[in-house]
Short mmCIF file of C-alpha atoms in Angstrom, two decimals:
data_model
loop_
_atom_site.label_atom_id
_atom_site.label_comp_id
_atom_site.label_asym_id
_atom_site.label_seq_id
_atom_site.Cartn_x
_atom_site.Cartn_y
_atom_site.Cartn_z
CA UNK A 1 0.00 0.00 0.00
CA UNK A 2 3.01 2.58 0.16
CA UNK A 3 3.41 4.86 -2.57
CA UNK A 4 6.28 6.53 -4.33
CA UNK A 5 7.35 9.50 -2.21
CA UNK A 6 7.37 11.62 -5.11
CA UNK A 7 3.78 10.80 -6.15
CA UNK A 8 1.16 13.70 -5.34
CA UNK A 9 -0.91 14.19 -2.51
CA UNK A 10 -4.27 15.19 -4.29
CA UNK A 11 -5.17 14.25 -7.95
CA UNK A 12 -8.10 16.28 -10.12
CA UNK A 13 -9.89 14.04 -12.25
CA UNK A 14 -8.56 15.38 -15.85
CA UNK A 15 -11.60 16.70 -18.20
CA UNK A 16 -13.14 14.52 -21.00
CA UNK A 17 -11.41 15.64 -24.89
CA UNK A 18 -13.06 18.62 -26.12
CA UNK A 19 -14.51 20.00 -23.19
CA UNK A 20 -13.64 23.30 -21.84
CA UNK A 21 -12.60 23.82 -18.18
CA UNK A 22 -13.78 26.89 -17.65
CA UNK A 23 -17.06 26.04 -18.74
CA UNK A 24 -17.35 22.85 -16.66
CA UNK A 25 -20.15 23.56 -13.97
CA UNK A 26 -18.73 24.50 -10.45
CA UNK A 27 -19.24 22.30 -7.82
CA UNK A 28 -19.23 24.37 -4.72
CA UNK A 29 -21.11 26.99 -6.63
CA UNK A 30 -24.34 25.38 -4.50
CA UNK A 31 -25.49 27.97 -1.72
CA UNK A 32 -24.45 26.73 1.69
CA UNK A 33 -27.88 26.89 2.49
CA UNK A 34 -28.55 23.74 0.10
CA UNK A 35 -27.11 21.53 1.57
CA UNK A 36 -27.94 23.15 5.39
CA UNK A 37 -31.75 22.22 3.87
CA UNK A 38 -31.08 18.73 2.58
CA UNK A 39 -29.54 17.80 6.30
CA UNK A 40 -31.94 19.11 7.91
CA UNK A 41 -35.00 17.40 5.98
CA UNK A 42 -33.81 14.16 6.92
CA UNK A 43 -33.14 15.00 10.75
CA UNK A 44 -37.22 14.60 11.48
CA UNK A 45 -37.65 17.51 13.20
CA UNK A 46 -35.89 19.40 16.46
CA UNK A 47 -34.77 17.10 19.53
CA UNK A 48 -32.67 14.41 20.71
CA UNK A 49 -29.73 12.90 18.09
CA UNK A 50 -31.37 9.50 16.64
CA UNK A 51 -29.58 6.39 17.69
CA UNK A 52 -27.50 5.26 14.59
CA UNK A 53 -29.74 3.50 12.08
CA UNK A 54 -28.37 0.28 10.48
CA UNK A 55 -29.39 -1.22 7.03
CA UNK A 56 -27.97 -4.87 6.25
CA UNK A 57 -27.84 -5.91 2.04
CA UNK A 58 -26.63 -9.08 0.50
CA UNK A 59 -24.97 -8.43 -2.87
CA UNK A 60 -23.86 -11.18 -5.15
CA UNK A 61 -21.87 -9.46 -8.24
CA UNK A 62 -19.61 -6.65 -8.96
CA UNK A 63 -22.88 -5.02 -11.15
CA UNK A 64 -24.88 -5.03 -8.17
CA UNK A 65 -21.94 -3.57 -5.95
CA UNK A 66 -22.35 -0.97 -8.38
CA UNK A 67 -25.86 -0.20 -8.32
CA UNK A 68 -25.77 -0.43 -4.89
CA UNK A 69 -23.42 2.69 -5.54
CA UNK A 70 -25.90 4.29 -7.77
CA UNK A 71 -29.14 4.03 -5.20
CA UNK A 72 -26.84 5.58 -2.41
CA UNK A 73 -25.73 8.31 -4.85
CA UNK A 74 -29.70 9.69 -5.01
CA UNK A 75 -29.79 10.32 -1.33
CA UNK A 76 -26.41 12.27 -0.92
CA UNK A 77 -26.17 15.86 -0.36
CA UNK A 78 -23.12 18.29 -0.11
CA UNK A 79 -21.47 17.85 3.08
CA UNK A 80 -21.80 14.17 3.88
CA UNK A 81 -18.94 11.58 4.72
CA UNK A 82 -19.10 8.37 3.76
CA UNK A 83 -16.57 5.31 5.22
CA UNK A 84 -16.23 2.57 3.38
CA UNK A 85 -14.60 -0.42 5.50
CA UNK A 86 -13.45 -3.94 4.19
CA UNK A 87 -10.43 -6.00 3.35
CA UNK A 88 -8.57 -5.69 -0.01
CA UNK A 89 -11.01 -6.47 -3.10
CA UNK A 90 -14.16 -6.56 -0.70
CA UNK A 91 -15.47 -4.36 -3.45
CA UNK A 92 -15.09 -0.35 -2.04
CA UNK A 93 -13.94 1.28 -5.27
CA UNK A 94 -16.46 -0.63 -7.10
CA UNK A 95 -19.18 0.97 -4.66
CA UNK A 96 -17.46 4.35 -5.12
CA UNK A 97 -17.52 3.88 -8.58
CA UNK A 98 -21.24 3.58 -8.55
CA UNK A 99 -21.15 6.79 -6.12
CA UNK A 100 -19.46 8.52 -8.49
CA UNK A 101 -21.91 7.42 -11.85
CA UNK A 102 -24.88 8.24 -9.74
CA UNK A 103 -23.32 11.96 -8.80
CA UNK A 104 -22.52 12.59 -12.66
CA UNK A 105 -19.12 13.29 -11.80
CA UNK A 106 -16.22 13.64 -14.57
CA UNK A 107 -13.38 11.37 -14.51
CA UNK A 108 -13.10 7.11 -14.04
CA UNK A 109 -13.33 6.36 -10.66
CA UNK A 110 -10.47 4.29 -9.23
CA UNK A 111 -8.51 3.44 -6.57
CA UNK A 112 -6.69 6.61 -4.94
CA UNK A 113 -4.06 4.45 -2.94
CA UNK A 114 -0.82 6.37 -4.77
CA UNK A 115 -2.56 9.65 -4.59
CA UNK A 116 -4.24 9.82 -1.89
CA UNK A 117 -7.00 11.77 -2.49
CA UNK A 118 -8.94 12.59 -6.15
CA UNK A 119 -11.25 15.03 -6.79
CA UNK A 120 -13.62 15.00 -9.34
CA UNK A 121 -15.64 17.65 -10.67
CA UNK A 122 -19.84 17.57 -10.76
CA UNK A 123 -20.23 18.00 -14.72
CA UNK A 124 -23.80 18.60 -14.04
CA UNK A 125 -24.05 21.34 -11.07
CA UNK A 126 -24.05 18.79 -7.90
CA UNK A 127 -21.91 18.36 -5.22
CA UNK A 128 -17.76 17.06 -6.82
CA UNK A 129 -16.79 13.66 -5.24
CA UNK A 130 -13.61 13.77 -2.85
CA UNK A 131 -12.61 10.05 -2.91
CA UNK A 132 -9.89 9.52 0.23
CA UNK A 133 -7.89 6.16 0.73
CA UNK A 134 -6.90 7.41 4.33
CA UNK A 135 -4.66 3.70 4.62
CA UNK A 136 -1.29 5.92 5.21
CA UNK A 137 -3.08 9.00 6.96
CA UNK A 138 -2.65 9.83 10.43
CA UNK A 139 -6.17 11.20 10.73
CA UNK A 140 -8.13 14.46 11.51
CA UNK A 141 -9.36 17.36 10.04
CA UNK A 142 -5.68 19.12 9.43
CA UNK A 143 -4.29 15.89 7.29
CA UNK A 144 -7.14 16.08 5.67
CA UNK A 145 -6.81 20.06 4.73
CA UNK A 146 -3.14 19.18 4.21
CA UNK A 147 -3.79 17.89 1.02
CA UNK A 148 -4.57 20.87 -0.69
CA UNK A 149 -8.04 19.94 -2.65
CA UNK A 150 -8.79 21.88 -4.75
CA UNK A 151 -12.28 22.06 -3.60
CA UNK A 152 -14.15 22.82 -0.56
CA UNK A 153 -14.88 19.50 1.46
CA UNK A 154 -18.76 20.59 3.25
CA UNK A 155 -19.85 21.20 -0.58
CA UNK A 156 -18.56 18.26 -1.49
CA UNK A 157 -19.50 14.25 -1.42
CA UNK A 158 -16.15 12.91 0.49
CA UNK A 159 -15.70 9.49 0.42
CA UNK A 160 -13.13 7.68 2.66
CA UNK A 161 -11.67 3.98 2.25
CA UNK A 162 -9.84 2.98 5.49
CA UNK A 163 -11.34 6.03 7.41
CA UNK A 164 -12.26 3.93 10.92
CA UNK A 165 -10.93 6.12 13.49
CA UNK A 166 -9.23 9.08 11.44
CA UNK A 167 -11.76 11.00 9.66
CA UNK A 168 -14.97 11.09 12.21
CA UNK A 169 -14.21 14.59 13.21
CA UNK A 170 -14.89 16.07 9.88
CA UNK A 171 -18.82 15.41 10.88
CA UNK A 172 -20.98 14.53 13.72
CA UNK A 173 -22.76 13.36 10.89
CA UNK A 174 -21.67 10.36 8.86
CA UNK A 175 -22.45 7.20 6.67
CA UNK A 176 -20.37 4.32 7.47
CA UNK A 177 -20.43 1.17 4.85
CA UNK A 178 -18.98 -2.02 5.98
CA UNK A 179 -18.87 -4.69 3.17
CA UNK A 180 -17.79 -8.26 4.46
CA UNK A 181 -16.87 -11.29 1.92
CA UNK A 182 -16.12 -15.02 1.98
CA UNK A 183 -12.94 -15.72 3.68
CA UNK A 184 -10.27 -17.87 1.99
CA UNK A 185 -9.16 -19.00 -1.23
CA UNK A 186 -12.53 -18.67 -2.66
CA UNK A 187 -14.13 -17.08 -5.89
CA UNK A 188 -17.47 -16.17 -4.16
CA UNK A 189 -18.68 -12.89 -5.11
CA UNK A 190 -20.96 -12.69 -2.62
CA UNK A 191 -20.93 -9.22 -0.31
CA UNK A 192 -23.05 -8.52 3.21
CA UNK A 193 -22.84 -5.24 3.01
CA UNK A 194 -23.75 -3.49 6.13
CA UNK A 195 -25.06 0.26 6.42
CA UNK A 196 -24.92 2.54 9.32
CA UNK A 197 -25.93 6.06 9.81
CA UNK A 198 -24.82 7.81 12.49
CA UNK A 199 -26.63 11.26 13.33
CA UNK A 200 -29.79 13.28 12.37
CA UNK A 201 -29.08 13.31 9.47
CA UNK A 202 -29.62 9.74 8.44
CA UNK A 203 -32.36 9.34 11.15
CA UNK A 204 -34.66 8.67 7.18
CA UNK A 205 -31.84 6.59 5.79
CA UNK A 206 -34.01 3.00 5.50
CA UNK A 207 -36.91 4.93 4.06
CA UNK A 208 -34.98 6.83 1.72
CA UNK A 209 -33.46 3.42 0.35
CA UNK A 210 -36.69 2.03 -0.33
#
């Protein structure tokens, strides 16, 4: 998992032939108060912080991994943190790849392990997805500004592989996605994939799965 010491810190996901980088949308051109709105309609109302909701999914291909990716996409808003956790090829960057398809972000989405960190650009207005492999990261909000991305992280969808105990201070508020496979020499593709958000704002996450 090391990388080269001379490889970067942060990578922008390059734009598509032909297109124009000025003209790309900007992502953190949202209001703040979009994404203050989106938060709150999901906290149900003033009071107490909701115990952390849990939803558990089998998935039994790559595709589905994927999809999975793509329903999770339609319920994120600017601001939110979500932790992948699993062992190597439990199927995180496929999930983030999904993530990123559902957001309609520009670039292929791959593993950041010898960067870091990638941003990549909304090309249609929303939030740009900040994909993290935090393996080699100390933790905490500083590392994390460290980096110098180019974008601003609570108008942003930042997604963290390896994240378990280095990243929770960036929000009270957070999605955490464990994703357990077969053990062994095995070609099972077979995934229990457990969700769990923590904070009002995921207080609505079963019903907004569906």
């Amino acid at each position: 998992m090391e990388a080269p010491h001379n490889s970067p810190a942060a990578e922008t996901a390059p734009n598509p032939a032909g297109t124009d980088p000025a003209s790309a949308p900007n992502p953190a051109a949202a209001p703040a108060s979009t994404a203050s709105a989106e938060h709150g309609g999901s906290a149900g109302g003033a009071g107490a912080v909701p115990e952390a909701v849990t939803v558990a999914l089998t998935v039994t291909s790559p595709e589905e991994m994927q999809e999975l990716g793509r329903r999770l996409a339609r319920v994120l808003a600017p601001g939110d943190l979500v932790m992948l956790t699993g062992e190597l090829g439990a199927g995180k960057t496929t999930l983030t790849r999904g993530l990123g398809e559902g957001l309609g972000v520009r670039g292929a989405v791959t593993s950041p392990t010898f960067v870091i960190a990638r941003v990549h650009p909304s090309l249609s207005g929303g939030p740009a997805l900040v994909h993290v492999d935090a393996y080699r990261l100390g933790g905490g909000l500083d590392e994390m500004e460290d980096l110098d991305l180019d974008v601003s992280l609570p108008e942003s969808v930042v997604v963290v592989e390896w994240g378990d105990g280095k990243v929770e201070e960036l929000s009270d508020d957070r999605l955490r996605v464990l994703i357990d496979r077969a053990t062994g020499d095995t070609d099972d593709e077979r995934r229990e994939v457990t969700l769990v958000g923590i904070g009002a704002r995921w207080a609505g996450l079963r019903e907004a799965l569906g």
